[in-house]
XYZ file of C-alpha atoms in Angstrom:
556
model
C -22.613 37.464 24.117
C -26.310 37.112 23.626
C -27.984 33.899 23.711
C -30.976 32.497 21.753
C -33.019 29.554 24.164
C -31.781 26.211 23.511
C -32.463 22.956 25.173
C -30.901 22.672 28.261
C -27.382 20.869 27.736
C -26.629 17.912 29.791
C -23.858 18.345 32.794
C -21.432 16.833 30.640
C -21.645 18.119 27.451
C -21.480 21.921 29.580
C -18.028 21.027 31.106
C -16.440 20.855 27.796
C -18.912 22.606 25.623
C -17.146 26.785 26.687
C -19.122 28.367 23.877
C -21.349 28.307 20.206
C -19.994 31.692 18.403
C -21.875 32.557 15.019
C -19.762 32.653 11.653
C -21.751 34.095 9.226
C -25.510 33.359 8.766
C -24.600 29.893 7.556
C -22.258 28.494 10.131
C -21.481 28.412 13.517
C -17.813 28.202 15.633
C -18.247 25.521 18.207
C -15.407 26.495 21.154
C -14.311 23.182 23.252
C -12.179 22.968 26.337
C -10.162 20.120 24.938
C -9.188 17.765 21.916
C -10.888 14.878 23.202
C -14.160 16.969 23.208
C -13.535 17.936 19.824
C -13.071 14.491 18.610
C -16.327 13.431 20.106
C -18.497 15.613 18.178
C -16.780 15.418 15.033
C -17.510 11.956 15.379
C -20.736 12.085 16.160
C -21.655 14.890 14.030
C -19.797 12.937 11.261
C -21.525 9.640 11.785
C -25.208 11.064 12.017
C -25.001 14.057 9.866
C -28.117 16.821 10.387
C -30.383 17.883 8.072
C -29.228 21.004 5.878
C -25.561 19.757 7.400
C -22.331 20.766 4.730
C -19.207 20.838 6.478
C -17.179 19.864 10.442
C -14.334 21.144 10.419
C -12.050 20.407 13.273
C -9.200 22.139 15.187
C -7.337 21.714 17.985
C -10.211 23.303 20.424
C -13.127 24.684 17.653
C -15.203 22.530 15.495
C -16.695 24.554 12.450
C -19.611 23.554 11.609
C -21.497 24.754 8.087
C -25.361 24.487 7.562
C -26.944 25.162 3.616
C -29.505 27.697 5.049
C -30.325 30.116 8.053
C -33.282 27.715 9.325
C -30.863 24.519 9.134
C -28.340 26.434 11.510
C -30.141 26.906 13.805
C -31.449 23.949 14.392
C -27.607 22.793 14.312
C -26.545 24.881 17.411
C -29.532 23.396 19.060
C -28.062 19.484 18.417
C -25.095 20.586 19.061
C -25.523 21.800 22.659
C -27.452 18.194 23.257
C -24.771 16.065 22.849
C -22.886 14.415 24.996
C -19.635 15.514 24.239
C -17.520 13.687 26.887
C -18.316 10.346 25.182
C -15.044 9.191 23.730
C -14.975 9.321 19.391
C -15.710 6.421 17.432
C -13.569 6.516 13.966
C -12.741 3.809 12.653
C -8.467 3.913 12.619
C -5.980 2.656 10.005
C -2.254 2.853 10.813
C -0.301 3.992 8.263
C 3.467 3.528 7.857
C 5.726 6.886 6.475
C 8.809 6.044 5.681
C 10.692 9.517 5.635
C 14.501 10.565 5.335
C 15.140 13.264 7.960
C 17.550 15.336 6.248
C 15.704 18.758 6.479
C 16.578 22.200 6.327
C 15.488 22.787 10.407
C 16.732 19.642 11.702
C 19.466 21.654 13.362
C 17.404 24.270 14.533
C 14.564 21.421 15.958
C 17.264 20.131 17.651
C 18.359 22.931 19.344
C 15.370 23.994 20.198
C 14.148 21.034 22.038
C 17.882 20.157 23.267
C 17.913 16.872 22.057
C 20.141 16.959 19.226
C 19.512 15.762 15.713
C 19.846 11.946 16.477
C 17.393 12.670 19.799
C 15.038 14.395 17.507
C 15.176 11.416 14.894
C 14.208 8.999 18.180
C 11.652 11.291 19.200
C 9.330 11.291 16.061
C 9.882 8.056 15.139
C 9.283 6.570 18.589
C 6.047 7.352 19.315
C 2.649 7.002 17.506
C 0.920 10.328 15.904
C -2.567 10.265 15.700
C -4.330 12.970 13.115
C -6.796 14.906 14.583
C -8.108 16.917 11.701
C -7.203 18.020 9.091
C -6.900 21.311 7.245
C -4.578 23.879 5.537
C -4.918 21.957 2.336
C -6.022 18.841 0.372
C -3.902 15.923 2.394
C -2.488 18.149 5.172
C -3.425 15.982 8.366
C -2.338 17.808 11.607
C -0.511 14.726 14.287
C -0.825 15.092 17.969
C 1.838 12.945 18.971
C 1.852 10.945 22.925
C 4.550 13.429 24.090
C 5.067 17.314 23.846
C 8.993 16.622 23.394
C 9.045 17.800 20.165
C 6.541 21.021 20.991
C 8.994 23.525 18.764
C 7.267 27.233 17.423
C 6.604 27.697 13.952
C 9.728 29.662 11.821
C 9.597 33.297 12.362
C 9.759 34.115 9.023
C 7.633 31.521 6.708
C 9.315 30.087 3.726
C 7.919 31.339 0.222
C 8.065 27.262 -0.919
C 7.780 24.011 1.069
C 8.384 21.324 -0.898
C 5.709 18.466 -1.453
C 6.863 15.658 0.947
C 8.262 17.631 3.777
C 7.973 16.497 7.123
C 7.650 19.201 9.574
C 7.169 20.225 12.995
C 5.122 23.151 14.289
C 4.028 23.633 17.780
C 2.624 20.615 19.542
C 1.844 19.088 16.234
C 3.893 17.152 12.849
C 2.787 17.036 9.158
C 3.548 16.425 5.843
C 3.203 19.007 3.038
C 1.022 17.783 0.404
C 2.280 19.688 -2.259
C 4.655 23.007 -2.725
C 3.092 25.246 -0.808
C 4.480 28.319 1.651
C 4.497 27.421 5.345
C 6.026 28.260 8.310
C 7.017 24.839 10.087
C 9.995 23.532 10.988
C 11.372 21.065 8.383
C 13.020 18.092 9.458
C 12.548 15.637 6.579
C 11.006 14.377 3.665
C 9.159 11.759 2.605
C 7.788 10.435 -0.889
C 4.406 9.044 0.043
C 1.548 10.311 -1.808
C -0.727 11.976 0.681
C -3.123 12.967 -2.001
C -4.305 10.821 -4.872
C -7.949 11.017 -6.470
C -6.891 7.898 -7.961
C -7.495 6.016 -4.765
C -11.197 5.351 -3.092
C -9.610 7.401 -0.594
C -7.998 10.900 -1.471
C -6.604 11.444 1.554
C -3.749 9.209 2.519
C -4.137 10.094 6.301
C -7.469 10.311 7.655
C -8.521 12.440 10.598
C -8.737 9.535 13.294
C -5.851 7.751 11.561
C -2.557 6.511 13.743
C 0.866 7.339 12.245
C 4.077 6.061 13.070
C 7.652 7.143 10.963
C 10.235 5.205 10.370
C 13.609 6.476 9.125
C 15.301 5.269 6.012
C 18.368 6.681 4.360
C 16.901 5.982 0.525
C 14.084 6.473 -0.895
C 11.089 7.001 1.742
C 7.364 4.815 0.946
C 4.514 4.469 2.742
C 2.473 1.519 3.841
C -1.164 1.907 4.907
C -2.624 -1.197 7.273
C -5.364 -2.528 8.859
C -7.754 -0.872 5.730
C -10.694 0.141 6.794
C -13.917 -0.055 5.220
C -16.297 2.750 5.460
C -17.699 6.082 3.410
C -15.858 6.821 -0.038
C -14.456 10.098 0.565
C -14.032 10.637 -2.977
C -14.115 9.678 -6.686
C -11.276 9.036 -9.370
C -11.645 11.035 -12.493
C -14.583 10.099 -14.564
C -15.005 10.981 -18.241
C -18.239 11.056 -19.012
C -20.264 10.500 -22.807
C -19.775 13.835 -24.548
C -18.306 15.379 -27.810
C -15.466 18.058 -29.041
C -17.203 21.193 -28.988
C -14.892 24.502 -28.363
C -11.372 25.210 -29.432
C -9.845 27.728 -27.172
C -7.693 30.251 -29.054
C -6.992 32.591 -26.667
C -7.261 32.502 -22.592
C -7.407 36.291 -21.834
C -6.246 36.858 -18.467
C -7.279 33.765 -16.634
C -10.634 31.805 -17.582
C -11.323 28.678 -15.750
C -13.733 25.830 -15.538
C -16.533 26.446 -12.802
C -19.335 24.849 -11.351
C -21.420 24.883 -8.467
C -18.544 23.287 -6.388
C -17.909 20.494 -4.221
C -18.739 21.374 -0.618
C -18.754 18.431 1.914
C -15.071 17.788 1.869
C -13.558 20.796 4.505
C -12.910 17.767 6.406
C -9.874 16.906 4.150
C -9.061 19.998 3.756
C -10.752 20.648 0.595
C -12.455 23.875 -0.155
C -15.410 24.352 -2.022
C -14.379 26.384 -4.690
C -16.871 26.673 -7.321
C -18.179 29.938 -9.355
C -17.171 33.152 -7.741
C -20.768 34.537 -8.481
C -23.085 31.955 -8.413
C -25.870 33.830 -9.559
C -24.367 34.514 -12.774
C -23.067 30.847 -13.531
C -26.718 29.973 -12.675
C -28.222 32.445 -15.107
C -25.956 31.200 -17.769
C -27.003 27.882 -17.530
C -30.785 28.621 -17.493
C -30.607 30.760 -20.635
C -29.282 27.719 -22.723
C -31.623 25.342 -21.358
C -29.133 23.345 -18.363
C -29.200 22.702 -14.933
C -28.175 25.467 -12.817
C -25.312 23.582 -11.732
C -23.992 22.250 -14.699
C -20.089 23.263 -15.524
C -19.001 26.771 -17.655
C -16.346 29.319 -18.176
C -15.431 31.539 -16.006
C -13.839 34.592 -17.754
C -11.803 37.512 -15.789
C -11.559 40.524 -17.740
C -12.476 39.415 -20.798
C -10.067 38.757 -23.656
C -11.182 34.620 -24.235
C -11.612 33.672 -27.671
C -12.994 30.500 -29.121
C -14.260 28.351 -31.797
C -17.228 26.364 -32.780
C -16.175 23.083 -33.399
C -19.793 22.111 -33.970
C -22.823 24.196 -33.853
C -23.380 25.517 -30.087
C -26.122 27.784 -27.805
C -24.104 29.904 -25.610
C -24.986 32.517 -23.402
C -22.913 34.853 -21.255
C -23.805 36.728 -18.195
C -21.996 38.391 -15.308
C -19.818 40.955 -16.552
C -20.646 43.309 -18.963
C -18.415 42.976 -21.934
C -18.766 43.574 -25.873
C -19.392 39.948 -27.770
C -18.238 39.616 -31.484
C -18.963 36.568 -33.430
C -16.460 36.447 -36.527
C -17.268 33.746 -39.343
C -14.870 31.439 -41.275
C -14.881 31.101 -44.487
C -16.925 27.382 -44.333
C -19.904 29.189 -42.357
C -20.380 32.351 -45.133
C -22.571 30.040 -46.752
C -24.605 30.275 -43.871
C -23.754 34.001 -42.657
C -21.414 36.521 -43.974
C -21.488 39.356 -41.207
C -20.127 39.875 -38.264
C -22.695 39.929 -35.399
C -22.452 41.454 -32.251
C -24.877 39.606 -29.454
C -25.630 40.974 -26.149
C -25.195 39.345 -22.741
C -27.632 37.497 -20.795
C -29.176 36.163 -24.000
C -29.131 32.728 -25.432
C -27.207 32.922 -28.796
C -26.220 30.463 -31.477
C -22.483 29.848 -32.311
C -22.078 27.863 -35.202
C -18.909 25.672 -36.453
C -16.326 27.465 -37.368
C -17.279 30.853 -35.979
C -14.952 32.414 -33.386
C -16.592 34.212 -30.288
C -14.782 37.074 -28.554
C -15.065 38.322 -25.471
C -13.755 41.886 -24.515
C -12.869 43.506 -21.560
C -15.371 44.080 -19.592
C -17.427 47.672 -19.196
C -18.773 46.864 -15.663
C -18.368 43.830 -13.433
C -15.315 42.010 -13.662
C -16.036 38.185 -14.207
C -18.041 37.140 -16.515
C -20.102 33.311 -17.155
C -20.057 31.655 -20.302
C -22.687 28.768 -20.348
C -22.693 26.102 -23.203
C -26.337 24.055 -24.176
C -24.972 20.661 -22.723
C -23.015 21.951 -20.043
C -19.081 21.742 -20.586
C -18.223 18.601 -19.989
C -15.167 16.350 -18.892
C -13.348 14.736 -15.927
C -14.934 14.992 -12.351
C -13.452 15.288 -8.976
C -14.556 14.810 -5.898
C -17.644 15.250 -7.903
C -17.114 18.753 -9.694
C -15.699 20.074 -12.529
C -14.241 23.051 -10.908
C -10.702 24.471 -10.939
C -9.878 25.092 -7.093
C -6.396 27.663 -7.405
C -5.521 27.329 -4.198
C -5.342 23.052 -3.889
C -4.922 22.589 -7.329
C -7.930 20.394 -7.463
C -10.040 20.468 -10.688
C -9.054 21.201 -14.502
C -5.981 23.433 -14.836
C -7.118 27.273 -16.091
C -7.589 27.270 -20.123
C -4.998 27.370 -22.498
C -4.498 27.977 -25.875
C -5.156 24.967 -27.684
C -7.651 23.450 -25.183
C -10.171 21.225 -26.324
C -13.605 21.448 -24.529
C -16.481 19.103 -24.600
C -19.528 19.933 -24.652
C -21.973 17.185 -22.918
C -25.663 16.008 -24.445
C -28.305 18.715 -23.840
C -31.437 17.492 -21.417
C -34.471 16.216 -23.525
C -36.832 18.336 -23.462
C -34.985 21.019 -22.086
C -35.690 24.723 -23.738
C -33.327 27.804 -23.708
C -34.814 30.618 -21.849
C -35.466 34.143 -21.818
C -33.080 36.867 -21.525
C -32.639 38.234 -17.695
C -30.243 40.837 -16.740
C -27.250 40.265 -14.437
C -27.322 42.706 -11.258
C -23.792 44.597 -11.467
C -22.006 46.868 -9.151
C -21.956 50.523 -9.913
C -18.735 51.618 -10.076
C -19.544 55.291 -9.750
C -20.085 54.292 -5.439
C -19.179 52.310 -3.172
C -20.279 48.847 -2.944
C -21.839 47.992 0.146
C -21.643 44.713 1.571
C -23.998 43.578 4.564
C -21.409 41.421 7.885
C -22.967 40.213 10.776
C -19.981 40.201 13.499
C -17.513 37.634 13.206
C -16.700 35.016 15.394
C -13.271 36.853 16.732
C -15.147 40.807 17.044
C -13.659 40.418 20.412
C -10.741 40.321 19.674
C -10.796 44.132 18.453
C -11.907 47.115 20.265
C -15.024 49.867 19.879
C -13.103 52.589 17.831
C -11.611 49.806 15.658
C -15.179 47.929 14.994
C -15.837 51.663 14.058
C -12.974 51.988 12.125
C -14.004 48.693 10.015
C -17.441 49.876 9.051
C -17.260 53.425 9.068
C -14.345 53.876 6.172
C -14.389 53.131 2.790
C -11.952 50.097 1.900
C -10.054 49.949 -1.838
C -9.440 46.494 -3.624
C -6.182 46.005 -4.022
C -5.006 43.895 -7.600
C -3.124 41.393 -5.146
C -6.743 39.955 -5.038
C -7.668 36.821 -6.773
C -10.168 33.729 -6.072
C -8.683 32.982 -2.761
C -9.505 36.520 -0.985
C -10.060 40.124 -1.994
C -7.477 42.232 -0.581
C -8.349 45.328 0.945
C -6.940 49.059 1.845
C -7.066 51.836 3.504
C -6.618 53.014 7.272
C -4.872 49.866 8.750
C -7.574 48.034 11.713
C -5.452 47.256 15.203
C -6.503 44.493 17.260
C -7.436 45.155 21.312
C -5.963 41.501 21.866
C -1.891 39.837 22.215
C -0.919 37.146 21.085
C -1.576 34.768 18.439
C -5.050 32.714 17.424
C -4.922 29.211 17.149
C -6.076 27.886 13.667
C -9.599 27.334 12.942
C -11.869 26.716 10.296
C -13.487 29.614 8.143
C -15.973 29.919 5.775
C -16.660 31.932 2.370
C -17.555 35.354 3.308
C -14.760 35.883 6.601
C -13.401 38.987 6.871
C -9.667 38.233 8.406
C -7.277 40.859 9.958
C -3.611 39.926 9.729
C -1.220 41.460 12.104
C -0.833 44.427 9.471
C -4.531 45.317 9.725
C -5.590 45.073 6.152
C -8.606 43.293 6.007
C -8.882 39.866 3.567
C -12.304 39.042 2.392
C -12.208 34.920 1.960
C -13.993 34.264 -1.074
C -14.466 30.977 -3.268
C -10.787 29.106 -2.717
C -10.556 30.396 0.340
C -8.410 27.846 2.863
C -10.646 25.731 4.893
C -8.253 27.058 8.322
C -6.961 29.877 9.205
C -4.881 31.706 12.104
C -5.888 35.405 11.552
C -9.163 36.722 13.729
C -12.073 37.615 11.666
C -13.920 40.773 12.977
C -17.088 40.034 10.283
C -18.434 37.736 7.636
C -20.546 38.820 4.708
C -23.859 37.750 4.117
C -24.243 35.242 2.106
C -26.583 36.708 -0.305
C -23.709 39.543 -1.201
C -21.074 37.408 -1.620
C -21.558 37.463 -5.994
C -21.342 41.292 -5.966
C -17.914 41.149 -3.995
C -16.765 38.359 -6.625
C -18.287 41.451 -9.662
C -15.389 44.273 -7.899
C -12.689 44.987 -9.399
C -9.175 46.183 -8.101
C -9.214 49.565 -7.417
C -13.143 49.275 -6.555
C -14.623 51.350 -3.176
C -16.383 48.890 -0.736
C -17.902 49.838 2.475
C -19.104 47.116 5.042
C -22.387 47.395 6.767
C -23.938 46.049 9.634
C -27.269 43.737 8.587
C -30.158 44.309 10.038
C -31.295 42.869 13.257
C -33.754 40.320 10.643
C -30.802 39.254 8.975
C -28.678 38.644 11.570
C -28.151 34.306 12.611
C -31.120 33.312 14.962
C -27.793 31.267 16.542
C -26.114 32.848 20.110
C -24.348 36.000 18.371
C -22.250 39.031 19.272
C -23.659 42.633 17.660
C -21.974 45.344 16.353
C -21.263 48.385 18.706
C -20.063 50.962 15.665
């Protein structure tokens, strides 16, 4: 693996410090020899964050850590191997109480496995203090490394469909709880009915990486008490509703339109992705054609078929996708206009009260960005407006019958000129620049080959979590199994059936799968613009756009 120079590392941190892998041009995979180490510089990287620093995420030996440019990265590797990671972590610790009942499905199964029967299993995980030491997976999902490996059971072979929210599981050397109904593949030996994630609190997260847990078993109803509160960073917000007014009616959804903004990165560390617009660009445009911030919350529309109405007079402008716009008056606004009229994208237009917009299925591109003048207001969390699919986080996706407001419109601020939205051609492949993933060795020559030389087909299981691809199925050179670790927008995973997974906006902050490649960030809004059944071929970036962090290369 080549090496950029870096300051010389002291003798400590190199004992523990095994390796700084590139992810991406925006983030780098920080490989430790132990969970001690780990702990240390999530502390430290926690508690003296570095410029152009987004997101640490932890696991049991990596630490992913996420910069917001090329520049900033690199000058986070170089911090990174100056630390001394063999000083011990300073969190500040709250115990917290879970009372569970352990009636679950795999209690049998737990206790066979470990030999200690269900009673000794009962003893076991109530008997000894769990400390969480990170957290990922989803919003609330804290993994516990308890003081013994007695309850060290694998995961299910086959992964249930449906966990239940509440359920206490086992799964290798760790124990969790299950936010909310999710699939997973743990072994469940009880349940609990503590809330482990609440934007209501100052809080979210009920269990806090550097927290100490200890379960106590009940036969009714199981609670939760939380002690020794500790002061410190708010981690989040409750719902806010801020000044605005009534100003769309939606009539009909089409496929699935959702509320987007910019996102809310900083929280990985709670297992919190950061969502947000699937092509920025676009969402951006939108909002500069009708005078807002870039950041400022719209629609995001898949495949057309949304249909609103004016409640008051509104600027709107929509970009992304190409579709066909038809503005149909009511009878109160003939006074005012009597046609119908047909606007174009990625130009400000006026929609006045009581005129219905349509949007129609789209003629290229496949998402496309509705921006309102004011910015589309409402409750906030974690400070964004988004709708997050895979932790639930955010507005739920529109409805018939949804009321939108519409916030207050900068002073001052001026609609702007029309720009067009760069679209995929559909007619060719789309190509998509990786630089090599942090796992490319896990994967021979002929299959790196393999990866960039075919053309891949989106498959319609795709959706804001990943675009699924196929075509001729990639094997790995490696056995075994890879222990969870964060990822980033852009990762291109490999499951064990070789069909490639492109991560893209809801993405899960962990994952278990190798990724061979990660796609540049500046092509990450034309993979969010392909639709299923669209040709994409990967190709290696240039030696200028490769990360200036240590790096493998592409042998193709």
């Amino acid at each position: 693996m080549a090496a950029t120079q870096q300051p010389p590392a002291t003798a400590a941190s190199a004992a523990v410090l095994t390796g700084i892998r590139a992810a991406g041009d925006r983030a780098i995979l920080v490989e430790l020899s132990s969970l001690d180490a780990v702990l240390s510089l999530q502390s430290q990287l926690t508690a003296h964050p570095q410029p152009g620093q987004v997101d640490v995420i932890a696991a049991a030996g990596t630490i992913l850590v996420t910069a917001d440019s090329p520049h900033a990265l690199q000058d986070l590797a170089a911090h990174v191997r100056s630390l001394d990671l063999e000083a011990p972590a300073e969190t500040e610790s709250t115990l917290v109480t879970i009372e569970a009942v352990y009636d679950g499905d795999d209690l049998d199964e737990a206790a066979a496995l470990t030999g200690l029967g269900r009673e000794g299993v009962v003893a076991a995980h109530t008997g000894q203090l769990w400390t969480a030491a990170f957290a990922g997976f989803a919003p609330g999902f804290a993994y516990l490394t308890g003081e013994n490996s007695t309850l060290d059971v694998p995961r299910r072979r086959s992964p249930r469909t449906a966990v239940p929210a509440g359920a206490v599981a086992l799964g290798g050397p760790y124990s969790a709880i299950y936010p909310r109904q999710s699939p997973g593949g743990w072994q469940l030996i009880g349940r609990t009915e503590a809330a482990l994630w609440d934007l209501g609190r100052e809080s979210p997260a009920l269990i806090r990486p550097g927290d100490t847990v200890r379960f106590a078993a009940v036969r009714a109803q199981a609670t939760v008490t939380r002690l020794q509160e500790a002061s410190g960073t708010t981690a989040g917000q409750a719902p806010v509703e801020e000044h605005a007014a009534a100003g769309l009616a939606v009539r009909k959804p089409g496929l699935q339109a959702t509320i987007q903004d910019l996102g809310r990165p900083g929280y990985a560390s709670l297992g919190v992705s950061s969502s947000g617009a699937m092509d920025r660009g676009a969402l951006r445009r939108a909002n500069r054609l009708v005078g807002n911030p870039e950041g400022d919350a719209g629609i995001e529309i898949l495949f057309g078929g949304l249909e609103l109405e004016a409640l008051t007079d509104q600027v709107v402008a929509l970009t992304g996708a190409r579709v066909p716009l038809e503005v149909t008056p009511s009878e109160d606004t003939k006074q005012r206009t009597t046609a119908v009229r047909r606007p174009v994208c990625d130009a400000p237009f006026a929609l006045l009260a009581g005129e219905r917009l349509t949007v129609g299925t789209p003629t290229a591109g496949l998402r496309a960005y509705l921006g309102v003048r004011g910015g589309i207001a409402g409750p906030a969390a974690l400070g964004s407006r988004s709708t997050d699919t895979m932790s639930g986080l955010g507005p739920e996706p529109l409805q018939a019958g949804t009321i939108l407001s519409v916030g207050t419109p900068n002073a001052g601020s001026v609609v702007g000129n029309p720009e067009i939205s760069p679209l995929p051609d559909k007619n060719q492949a789309t190509e998509l620049r990786v630089v090599p993933g942090p796992r490319q060795d896990w994967f021979n020559g002929e299959t790196l080959h393999n990866f960039l030389s075919q053309e891949w087909t989106v498959s319609p299981k795709s959706n804001r979590i990943g675009l699924r691809l196929d075509g001729q199925a990639l094997s790995r050179g490696r056995e075994g199994e890879l222990a969870s670790e964060g990822t980033v927008r852009g990762a291109v995973q490999v499951p064990p059936e070789g069909k490639p997974v492109l991560f893209l906006s809801d993405h899960p902050v962990t994952g278990g799968y190798p990724v061979i490649a990660v796609v540049v960030h500046a092509d990450l809004d034309k993979a969010a613009q392909l639709p299923p059944g669209a040709s994409v071929r990967f190709t290696a970036a240039s030696p200028a756009e490769q990360p200036e962090t240590p790096k493998e290369t592409f042998h193709a």
